[in-house]
JSON list of C-alpha atoms in Angstrom, two decimals:
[
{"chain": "I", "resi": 286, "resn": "UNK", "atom": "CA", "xyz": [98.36, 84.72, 116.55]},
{"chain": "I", "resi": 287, "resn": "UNK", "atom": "CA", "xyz": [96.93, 88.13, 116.29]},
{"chain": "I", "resi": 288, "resn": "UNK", "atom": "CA", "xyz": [98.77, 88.76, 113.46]},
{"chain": "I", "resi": 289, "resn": "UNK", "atom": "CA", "xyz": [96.84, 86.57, 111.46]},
{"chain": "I", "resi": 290, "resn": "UNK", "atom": "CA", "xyz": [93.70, 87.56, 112.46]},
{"chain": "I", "resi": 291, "resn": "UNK", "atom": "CA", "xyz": [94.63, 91.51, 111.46]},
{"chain": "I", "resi": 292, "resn": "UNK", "atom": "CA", "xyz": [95.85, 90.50, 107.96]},
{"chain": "I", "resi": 293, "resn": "UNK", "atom": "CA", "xyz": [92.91, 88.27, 107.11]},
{"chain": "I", "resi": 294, "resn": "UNK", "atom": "CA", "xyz": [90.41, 90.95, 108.42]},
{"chain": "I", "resi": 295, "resn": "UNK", "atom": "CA", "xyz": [92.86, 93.77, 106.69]},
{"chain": "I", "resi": 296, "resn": "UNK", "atom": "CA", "xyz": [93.10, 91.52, 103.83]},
{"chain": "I", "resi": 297, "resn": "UNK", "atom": "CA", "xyz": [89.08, 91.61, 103.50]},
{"chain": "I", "resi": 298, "resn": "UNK", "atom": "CA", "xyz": [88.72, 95.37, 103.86]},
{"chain": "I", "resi": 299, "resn": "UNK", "atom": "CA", "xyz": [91.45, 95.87, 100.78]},
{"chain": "I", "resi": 300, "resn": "UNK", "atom": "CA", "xyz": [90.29, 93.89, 98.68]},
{"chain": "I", "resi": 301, "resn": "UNK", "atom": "CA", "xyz": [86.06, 95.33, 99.14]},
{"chain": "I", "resi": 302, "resn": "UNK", "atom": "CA", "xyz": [84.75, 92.54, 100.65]},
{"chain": "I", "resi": 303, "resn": "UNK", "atom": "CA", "xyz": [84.54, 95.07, 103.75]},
{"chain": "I", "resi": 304, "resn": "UNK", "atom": "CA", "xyz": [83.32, 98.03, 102.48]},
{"chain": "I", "resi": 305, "resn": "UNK", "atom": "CA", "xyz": [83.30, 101.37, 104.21]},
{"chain": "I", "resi": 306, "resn": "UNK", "atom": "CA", "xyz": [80.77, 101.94, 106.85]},
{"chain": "I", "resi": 307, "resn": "UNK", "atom": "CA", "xyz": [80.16, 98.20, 106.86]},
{"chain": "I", "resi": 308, "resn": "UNK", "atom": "CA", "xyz": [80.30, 96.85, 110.86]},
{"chain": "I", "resi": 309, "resn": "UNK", "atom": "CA", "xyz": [83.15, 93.95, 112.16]},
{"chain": "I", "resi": 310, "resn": "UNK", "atom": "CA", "xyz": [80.64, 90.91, 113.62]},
{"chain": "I", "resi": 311, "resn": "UNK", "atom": "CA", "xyz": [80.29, 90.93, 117.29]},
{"chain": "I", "resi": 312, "resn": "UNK", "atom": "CA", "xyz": [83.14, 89.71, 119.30]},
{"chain": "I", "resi": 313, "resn": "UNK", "atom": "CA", "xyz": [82.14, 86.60, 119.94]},
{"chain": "I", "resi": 314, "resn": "UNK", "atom": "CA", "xyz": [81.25, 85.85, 116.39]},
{"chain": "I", "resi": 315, "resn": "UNK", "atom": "CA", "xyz": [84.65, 87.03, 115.18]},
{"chain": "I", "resi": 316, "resn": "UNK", "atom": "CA", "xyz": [86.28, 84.59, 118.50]},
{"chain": "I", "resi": 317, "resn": "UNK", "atom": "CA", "xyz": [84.18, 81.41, 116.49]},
{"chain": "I", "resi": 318, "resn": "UNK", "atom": "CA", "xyz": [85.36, 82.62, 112.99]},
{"chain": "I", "resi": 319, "resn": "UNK", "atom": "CA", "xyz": [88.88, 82.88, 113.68]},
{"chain": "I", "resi": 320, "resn": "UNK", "atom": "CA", "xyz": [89.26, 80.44, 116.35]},
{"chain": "I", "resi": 321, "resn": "UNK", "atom": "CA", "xyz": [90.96, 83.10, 118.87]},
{"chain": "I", "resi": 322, "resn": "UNK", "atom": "CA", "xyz": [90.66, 84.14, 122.35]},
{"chain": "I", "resi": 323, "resn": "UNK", "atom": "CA", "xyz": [88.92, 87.05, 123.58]},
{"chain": "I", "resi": 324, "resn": "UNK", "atom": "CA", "xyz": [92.36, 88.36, 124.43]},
{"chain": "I", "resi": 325, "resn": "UNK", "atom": "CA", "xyz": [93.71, 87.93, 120.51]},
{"chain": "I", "resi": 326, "resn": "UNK", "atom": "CA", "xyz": [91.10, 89.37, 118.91]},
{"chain": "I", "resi": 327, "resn": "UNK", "atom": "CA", "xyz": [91.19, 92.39, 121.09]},
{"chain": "I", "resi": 328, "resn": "UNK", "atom": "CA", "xyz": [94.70, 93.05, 120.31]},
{"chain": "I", "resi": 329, "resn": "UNK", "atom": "CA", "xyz": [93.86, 92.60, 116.99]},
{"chain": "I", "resi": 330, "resn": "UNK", "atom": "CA", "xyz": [91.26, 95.26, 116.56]},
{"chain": "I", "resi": 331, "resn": "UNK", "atom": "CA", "xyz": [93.61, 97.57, 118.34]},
{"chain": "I", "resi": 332, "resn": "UNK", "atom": "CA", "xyz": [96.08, 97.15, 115.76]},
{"chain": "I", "resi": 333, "resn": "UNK", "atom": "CA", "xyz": [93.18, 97.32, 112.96]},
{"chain": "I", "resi": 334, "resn": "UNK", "atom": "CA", "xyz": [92.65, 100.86, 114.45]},
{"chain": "I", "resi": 335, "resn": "UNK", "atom": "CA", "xyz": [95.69, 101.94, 114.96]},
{"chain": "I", "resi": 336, "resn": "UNK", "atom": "CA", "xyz": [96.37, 101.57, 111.27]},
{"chain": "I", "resi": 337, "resn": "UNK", "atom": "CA", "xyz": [92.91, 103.20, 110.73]},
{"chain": "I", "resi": 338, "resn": "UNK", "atom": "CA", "xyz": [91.27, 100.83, 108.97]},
{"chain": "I", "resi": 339, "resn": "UNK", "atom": "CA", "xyz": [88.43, 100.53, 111.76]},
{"chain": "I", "resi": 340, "resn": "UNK", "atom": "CA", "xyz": [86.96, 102.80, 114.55]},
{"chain": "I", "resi": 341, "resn": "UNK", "atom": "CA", "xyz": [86.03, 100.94, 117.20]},
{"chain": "I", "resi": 342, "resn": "UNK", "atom": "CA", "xyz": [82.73, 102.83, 118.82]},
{"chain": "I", "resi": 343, "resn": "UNK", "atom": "CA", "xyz": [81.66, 101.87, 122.82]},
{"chain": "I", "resi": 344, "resn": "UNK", "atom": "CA", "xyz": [77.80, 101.88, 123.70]},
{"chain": "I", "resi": 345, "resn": "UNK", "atom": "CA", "xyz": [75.34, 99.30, 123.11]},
{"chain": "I", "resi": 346, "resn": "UNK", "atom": "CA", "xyz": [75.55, 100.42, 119.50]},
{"chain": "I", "resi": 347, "resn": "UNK", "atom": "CA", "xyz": [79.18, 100.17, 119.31]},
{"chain": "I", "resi": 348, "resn": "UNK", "atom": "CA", "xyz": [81.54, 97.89, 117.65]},
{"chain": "I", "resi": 349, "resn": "UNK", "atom": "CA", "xyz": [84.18, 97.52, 114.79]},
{"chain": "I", "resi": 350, "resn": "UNK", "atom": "CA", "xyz": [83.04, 99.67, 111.88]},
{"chain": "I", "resi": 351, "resn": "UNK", "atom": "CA", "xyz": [85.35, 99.59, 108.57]},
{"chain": "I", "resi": 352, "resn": "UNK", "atom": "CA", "xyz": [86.79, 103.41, 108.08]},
{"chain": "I", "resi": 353, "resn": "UNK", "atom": "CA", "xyz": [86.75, 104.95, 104.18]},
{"chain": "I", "resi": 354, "resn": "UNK", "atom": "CA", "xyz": [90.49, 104.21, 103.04]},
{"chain": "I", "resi": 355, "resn": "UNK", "atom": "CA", "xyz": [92.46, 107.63, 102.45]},
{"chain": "I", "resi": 356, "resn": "UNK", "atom": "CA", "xyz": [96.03, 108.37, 101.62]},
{"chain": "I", "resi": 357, "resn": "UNK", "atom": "CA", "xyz": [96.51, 109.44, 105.62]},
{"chain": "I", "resi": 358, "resn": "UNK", "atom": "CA", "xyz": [96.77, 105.59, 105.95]},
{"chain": "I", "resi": 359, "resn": "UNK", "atom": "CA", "xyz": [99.86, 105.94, 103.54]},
{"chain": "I", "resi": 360, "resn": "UNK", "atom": "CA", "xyz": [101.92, 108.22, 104.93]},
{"chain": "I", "resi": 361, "resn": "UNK", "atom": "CA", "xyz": [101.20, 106.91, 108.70]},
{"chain": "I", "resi": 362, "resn": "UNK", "atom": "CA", "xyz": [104.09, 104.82, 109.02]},
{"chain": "I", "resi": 363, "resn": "UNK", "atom": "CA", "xyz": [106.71, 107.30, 107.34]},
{"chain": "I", "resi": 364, "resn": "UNK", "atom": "CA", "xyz": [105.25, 110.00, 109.53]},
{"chain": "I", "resi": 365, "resn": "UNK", "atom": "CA", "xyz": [106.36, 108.13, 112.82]},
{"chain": "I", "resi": 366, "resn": "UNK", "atom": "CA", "xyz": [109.95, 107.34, 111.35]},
{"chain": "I", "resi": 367, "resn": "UNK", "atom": "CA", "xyz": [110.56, 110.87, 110.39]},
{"chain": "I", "resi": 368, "resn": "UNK", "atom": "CA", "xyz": [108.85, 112.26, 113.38]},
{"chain": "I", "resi": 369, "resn": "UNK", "atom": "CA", "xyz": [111.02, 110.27, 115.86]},
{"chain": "I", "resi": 370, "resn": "UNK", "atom": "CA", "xyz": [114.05, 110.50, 113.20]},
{"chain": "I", "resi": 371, "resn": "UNK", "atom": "CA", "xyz": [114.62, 106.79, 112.61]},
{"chain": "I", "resi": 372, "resn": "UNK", "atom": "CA", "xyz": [115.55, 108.11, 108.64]},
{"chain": "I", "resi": 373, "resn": "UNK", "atom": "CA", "xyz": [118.78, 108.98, 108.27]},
{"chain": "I", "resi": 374, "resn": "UNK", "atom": "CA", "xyz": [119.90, 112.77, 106.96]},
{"chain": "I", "resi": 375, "resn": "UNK", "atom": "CA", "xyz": [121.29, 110.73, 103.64]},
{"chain": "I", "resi": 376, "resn": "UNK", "atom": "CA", "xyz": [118.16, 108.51, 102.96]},
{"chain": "I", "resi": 377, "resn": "UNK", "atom": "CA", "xyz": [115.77, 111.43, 103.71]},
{"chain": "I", "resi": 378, "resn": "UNK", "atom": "CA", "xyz": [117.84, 113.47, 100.98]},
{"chain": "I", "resi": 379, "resn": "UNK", "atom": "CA", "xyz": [117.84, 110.72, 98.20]},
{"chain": "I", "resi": 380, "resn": "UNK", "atom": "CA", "xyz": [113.75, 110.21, 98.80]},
{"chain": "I", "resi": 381, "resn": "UNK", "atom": "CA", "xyz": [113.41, 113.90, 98.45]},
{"chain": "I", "resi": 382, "resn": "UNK", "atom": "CA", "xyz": [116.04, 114.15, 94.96]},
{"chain": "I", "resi": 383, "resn": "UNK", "atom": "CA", "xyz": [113.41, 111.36, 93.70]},
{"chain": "I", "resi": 384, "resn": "UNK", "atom": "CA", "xyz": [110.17, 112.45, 94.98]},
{"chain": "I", "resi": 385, "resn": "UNK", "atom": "CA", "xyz": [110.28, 116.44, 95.10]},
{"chain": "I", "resi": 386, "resn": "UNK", "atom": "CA", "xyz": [111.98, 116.26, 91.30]},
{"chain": "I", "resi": 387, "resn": "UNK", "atom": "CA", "xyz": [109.53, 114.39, 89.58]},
{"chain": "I", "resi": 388, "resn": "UNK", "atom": "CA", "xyz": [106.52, 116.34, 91.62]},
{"chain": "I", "resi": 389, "resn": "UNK", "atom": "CA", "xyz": [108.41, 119.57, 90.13]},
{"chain": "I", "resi": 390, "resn": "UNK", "atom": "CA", "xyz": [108.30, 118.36, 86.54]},
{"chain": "I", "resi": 391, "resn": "UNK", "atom": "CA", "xyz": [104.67, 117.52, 86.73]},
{"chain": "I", "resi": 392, "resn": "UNK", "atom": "CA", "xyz": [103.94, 121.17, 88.22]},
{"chain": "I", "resi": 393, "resn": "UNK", "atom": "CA", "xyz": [105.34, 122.48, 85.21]},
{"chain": "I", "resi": 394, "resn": "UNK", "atom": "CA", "xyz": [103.20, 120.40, 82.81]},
{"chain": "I", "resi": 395, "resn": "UNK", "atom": "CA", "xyz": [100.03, 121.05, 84.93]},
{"chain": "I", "resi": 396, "resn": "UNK", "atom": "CA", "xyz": [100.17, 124.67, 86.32]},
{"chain": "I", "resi": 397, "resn": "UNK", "atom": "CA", "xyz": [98.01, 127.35, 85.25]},
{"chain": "I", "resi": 398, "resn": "UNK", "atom": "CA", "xyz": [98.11, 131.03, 85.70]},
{"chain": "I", "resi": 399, "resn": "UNK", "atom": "CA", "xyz": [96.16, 131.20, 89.17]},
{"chain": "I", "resi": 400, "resn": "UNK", "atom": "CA", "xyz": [98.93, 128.30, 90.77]},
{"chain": "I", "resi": 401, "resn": "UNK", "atom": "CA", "xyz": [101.94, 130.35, 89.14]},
{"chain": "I", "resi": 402, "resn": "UNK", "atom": "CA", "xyz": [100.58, 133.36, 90.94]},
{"chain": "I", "resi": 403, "resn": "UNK", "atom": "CA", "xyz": [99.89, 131.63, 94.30]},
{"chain": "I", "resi": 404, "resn": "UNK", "atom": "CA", "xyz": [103.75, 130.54, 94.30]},
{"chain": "I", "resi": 405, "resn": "UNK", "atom": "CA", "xyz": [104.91, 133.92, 93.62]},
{"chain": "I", "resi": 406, "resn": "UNK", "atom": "CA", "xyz": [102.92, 135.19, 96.36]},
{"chain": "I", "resi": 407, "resn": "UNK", "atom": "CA", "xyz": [104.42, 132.77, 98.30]},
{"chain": "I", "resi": 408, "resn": "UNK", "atom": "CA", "xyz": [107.59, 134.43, 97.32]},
{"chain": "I", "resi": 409, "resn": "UNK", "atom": "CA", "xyz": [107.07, 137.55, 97.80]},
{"chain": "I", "resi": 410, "resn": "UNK", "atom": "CA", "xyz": [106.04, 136.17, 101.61]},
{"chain": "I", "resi": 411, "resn": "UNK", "atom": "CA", "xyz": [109.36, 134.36, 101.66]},
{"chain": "I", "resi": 412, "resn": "UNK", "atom": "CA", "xyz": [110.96, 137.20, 100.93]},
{"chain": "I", "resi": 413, "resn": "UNK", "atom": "CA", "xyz": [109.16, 139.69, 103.68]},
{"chain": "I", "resi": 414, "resn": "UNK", "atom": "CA", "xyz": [110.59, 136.94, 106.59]},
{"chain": "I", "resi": 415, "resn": "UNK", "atom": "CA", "xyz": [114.00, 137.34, 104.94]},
{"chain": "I", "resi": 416, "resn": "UNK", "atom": "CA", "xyz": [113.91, 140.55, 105.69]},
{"chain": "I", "resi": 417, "resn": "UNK", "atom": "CA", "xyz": [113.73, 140.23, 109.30]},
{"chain": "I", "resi": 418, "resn": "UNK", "atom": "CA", "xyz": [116.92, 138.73, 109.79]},
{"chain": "I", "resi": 419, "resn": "UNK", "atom": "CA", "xyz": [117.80, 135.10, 111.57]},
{"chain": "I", "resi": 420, "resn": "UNK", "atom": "CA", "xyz": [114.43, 136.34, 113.16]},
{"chain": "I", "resi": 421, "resn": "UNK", "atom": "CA", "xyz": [112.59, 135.79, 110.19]},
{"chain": "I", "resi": 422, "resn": "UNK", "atom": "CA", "xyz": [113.97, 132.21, 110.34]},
{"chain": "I", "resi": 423, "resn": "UNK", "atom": "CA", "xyz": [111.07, 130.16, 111.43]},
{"chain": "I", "resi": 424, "resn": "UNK", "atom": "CA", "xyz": [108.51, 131.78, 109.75]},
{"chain": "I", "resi": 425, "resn": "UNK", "atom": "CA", "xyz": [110.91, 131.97, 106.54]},
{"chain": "I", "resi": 426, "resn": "UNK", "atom": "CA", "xyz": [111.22, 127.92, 106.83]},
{"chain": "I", "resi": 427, "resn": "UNK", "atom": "CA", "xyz": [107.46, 127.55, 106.96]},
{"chain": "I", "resi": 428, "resn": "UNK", "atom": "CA", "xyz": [106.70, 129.63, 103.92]},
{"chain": "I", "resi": 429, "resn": "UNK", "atom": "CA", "xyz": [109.63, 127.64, 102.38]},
{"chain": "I", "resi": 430, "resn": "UNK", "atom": "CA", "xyz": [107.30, 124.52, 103.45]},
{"chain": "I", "resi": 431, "resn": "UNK", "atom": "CA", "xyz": [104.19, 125.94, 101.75]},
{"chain": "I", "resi": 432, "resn": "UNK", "atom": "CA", "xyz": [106.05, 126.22, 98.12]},
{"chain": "I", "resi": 433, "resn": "UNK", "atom": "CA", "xyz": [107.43, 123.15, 98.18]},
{"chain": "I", "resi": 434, "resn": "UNK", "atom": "CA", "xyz": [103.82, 121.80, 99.19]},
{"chain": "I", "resi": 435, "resn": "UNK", "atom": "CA", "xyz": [101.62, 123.83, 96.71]},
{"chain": "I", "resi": 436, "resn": "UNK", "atom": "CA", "xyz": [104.13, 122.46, 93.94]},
{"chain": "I", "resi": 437, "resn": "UNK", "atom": "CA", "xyz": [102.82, 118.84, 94.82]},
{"chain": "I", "resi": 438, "resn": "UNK", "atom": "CA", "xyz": [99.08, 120.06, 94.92]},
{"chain": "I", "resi": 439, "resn": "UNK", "atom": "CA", "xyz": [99.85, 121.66, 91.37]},
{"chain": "I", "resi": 440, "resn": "UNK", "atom": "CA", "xyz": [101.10, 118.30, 90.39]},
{"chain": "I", "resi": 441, "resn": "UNK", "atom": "CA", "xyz": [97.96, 116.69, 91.29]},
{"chain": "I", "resi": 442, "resn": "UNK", "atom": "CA", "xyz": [99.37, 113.53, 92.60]},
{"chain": "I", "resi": 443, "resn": "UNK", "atom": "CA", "xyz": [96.87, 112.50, 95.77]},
{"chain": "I", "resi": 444, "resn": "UNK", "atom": "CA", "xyz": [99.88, 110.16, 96.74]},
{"chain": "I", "resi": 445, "resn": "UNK", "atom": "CA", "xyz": [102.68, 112.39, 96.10]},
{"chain": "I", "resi": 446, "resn": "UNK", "atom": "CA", "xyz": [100.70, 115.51, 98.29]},
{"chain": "I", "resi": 447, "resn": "UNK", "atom": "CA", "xyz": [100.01, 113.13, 101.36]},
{"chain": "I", "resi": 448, "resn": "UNK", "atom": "CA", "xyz": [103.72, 111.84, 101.36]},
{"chain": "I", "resi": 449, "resn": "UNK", "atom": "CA", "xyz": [105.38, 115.37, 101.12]},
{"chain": "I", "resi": 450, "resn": "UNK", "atom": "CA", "xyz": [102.73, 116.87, 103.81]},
{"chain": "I", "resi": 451, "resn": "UNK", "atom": "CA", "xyz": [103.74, 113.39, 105.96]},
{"chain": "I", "resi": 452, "resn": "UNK", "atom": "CA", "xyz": [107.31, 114.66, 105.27]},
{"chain": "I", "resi": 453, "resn": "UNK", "atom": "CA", "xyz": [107.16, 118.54, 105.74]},
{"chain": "I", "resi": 454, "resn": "UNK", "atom": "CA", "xyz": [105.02, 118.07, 109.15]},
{"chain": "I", "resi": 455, "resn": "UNK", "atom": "CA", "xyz": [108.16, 116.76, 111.11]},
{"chain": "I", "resi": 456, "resn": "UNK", "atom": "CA", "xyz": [111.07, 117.73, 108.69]},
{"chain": "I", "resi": 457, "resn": "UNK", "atom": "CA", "xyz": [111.77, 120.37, 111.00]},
{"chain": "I", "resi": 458, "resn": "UNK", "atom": "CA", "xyz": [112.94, 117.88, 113.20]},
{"chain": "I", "resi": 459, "resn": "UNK", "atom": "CA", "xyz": [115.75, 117.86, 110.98]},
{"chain": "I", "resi": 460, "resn": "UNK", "atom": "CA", "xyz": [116.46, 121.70, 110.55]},
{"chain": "I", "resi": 461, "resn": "UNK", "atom": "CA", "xyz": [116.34, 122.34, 114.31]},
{"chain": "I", "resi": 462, "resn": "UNK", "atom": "CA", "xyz": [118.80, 119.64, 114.89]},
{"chain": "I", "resi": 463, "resn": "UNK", "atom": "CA", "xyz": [121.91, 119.60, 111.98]},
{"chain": "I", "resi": 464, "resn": "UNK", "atom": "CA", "xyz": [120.65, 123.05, 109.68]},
{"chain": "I", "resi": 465, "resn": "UNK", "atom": "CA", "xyz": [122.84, 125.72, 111.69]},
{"chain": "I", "resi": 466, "resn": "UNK", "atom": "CA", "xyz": [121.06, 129.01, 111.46]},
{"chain": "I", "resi": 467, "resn": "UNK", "atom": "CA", "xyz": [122.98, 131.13, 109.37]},
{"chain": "I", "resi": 468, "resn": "UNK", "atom": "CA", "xyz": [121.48, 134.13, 107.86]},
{"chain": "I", "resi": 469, "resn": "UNK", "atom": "CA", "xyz": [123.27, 133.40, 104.69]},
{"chain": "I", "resi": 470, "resn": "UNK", "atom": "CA", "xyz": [121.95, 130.34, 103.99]},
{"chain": "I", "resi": 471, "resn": "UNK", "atom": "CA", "xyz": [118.34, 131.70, 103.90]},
{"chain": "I", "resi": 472, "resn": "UNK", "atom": "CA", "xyz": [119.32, 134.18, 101.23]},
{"chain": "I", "resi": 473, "resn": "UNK", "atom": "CA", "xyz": [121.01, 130.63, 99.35]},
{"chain": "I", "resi": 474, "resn": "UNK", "atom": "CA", "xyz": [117.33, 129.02, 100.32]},
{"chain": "I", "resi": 475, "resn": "UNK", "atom": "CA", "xyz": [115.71, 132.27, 98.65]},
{"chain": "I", "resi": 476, "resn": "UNK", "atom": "CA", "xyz": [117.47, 132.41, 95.19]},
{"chain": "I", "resi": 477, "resn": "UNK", "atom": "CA", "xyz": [117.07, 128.62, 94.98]},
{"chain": "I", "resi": 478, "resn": "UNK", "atom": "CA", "xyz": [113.17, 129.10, 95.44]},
{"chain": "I", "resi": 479, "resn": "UNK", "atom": "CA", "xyz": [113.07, 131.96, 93.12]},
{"chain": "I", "resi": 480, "resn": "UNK", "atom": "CA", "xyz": [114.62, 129.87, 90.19]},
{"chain": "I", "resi": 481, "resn": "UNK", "atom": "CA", "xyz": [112.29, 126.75, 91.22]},
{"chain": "I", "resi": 482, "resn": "UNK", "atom": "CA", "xyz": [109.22, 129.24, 90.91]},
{"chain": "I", "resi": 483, "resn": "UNK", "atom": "CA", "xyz": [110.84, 130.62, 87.42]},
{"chain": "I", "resi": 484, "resn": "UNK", "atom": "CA", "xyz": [111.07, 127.46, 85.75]},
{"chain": "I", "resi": 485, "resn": "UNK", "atom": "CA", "xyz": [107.92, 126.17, 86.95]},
{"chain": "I", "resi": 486, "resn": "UNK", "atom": "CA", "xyz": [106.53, 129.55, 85.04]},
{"chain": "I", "resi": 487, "resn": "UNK", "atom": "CA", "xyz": [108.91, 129.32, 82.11]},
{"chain": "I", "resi": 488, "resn": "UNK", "atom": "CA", "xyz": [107.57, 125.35, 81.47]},
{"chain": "I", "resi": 489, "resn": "UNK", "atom": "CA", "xyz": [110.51, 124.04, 81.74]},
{"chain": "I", "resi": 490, "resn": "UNK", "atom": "CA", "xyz": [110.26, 120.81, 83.55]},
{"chain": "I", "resi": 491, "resn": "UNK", "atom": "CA", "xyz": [114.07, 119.32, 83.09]},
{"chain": "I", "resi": 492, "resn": "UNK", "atom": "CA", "xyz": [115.24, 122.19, 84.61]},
{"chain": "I", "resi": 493, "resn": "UNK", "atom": "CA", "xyz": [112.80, 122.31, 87.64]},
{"chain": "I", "resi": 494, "resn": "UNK", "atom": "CA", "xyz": [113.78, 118.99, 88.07]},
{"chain": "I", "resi": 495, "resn": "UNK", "atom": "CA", "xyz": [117.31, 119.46, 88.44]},
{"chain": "I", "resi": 496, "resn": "UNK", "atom": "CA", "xyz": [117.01, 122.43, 90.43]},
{"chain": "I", "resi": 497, "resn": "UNK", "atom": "CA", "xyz": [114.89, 120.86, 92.91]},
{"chain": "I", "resi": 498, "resn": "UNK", "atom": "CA", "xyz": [117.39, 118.04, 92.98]},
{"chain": "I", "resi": 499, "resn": "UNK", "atom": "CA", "xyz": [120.33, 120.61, 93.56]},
{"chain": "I", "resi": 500, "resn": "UNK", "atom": "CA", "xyz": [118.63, 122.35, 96.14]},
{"chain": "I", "resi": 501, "resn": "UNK", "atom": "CA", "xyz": [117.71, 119.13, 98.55]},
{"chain": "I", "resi": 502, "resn": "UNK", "atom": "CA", "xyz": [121.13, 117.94, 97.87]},
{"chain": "I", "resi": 503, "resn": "UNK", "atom": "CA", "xyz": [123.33, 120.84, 98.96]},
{"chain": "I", "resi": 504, "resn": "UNK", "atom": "CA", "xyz": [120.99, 121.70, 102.24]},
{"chain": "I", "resi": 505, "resn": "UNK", "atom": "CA", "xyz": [121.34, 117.56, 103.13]},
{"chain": "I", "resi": 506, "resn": "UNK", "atom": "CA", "xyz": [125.39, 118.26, 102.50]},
{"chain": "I", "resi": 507, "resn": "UNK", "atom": "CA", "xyz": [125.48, 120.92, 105.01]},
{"chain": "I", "resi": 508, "resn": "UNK", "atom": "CA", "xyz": [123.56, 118.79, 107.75]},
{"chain": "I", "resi": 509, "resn": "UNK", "atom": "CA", "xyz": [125.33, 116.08, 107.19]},
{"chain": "I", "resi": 510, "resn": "UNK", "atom": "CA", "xyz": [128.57, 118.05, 107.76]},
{"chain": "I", "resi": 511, "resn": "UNK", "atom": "CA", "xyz": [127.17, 119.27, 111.17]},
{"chain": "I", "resi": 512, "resn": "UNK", "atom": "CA", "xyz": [125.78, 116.46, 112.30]},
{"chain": "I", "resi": 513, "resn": "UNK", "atom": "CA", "xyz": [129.48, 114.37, 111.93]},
{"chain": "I", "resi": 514, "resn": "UNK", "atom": "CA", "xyz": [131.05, 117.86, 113.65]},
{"chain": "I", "resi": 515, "resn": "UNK", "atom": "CA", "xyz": [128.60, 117.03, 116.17]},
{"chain": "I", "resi": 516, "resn": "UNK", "atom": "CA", "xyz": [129.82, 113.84, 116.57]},
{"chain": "I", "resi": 517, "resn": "UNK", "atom": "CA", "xyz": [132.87, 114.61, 116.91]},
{"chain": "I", "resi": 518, "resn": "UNK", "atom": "CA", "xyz": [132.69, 116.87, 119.62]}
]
C-alpha cells in the first residue's frame, strides 16, 4: 500500500504541483488524505527520500520538505547497479559504444580552443603516469577517467555528464576485477586517447565517434576474455 502513496505524492512533485521548498502536510493530515496507517506512510516518506525527492527534517520545525529535482536523481539507480556490478561486462560495453560515441561527436561540434587545450593537458598528464610503469597504473586510469569526462562537459549534455560521472565513479569496479594489468595495454589505452583528443581538434565528429566506439569495444573484449578464464579456473 505504500507504494501508492509514494507514486501519488512522487507523481505531484513531477508534475509542479509540489514545488521545491514547498513542505509535505503533517503526518496525520497525509494518514486522512491517503487513508493509510501511521506505519505506511512512514515507509513511504522513507522511500520518497531515499529517491531524493524529499528531506525529511526532525525538530518541532521539521517535516517532509520537497528537494529541487537534479540529474543526481537520474543516475541514482544506475549508480547502485554498477557499483554492486549487477550490469554485465557486455551490457556495460554496448551503453558505453552508444552513449560515449554520440557525447564524442557533440564535443567535436561544440569545443573551443580553451576545452581542446584542457584535453591535451590531460594528455600530456596521461602520459607522465605512463611513464612510471604498471605503477603509474591507477593514477594513469584516473586521468583516463577525467578525458573521457571533460568530453561529456564539452558536449554540454546535463544528462549525458551526470550518467557518465554515475558510470566512471564505480567503473573501476570493473578494471580491478577482469582488466589484467598489463603495461602494454596502457600504452594501447594511450594512443587510443591521443587519436580521440586529435579528432575532437581536427572536427571530425564521425571519426571520434568510431574511435570512441573502437576503444570501449576492444577493452570490454579483453575483460570479457578474463572474466570466462576466470571462470574456468
Amino acid at each position: 500500500m505504500f507504494q501508492d502513496v509514494v507514486e501519488q505524492i512522487q507523481e505531484a512533485i513531477l508534475d509542479g504541483r509540489l514545488e521545491p521548498g514547498a513542505r509535505l502536510p503533517s503526518e496525520r493530515k497525509l494518514q486522512e488524505t491517503f487513508s493509510a496507517s501511521r506505519g505506511t506512510l512512514r515507509e513511504a516518506l522513507r522511500v520518497l527520500e531515499q529517491k531524493g525527492l524529499i528531506t525529511i527534517k526532525t525538530g518541532v520545525k521539521g517535516g517532509a520538505v520537497v528537494n529541487a529535482l537534479t540529474t543526481e536523481q537520474i543516475s541514482q539507480s544506475l549508480d547502485l547497479l554498477i557499483r554492486y556490478q549487477r550490469v554485465s561486462l557486455r551490457d556495460l560495453a554496448e551503453f558505453r559504444e552508444g552513449v560515449e560515441g554520440n557525447v564524442a561527436s557533440l564535443a567535436v561540434e561544440r569545443a573551443v580552443p580553451e576545452d581542446i587545450e584542457w584535453l591535451k593537458s590531460l594528455l600530456q598528464k596521461a602520459g607522465d603516469h605512463l611513464k612510471k610503469g604498471s605503477s603509474g597504473w591507477e593514477d594513469f586510469i584516473a586521468t583516463d577517467n577525467e578525458i573521457h569526462i571533460h568530453l561529456a562537459q564539452i558536449a554540454g549534455n546535463p544528462i549525458y555528464l551526470s550518467v557518465l560521472r554515475t558510470i566512471y565513479s564505480s567503473i573501476h569496479k570493473y578494471f580491478d576485477k577482469f582488466l589484467p594489468r598489463r603495461e602494454e595495454l596502457l600504452h594501447e589505452n594511450y594512443r587510443d586517447l591521443c587519436e580521440i583528443v586529435e579528432a575532437v581538434e581536427k572536427k571530425q565528429a564521425s571519426r571520434v565517434h568510431l574511435l570512441v566506439q573502437t576503444h570501449v569495444y576492444r577493452f570490454n573484449r579483453i575483460m570479457e576474455e578474463n572474466a570466462r578464464q576466470d571462470e574456468r579456473i
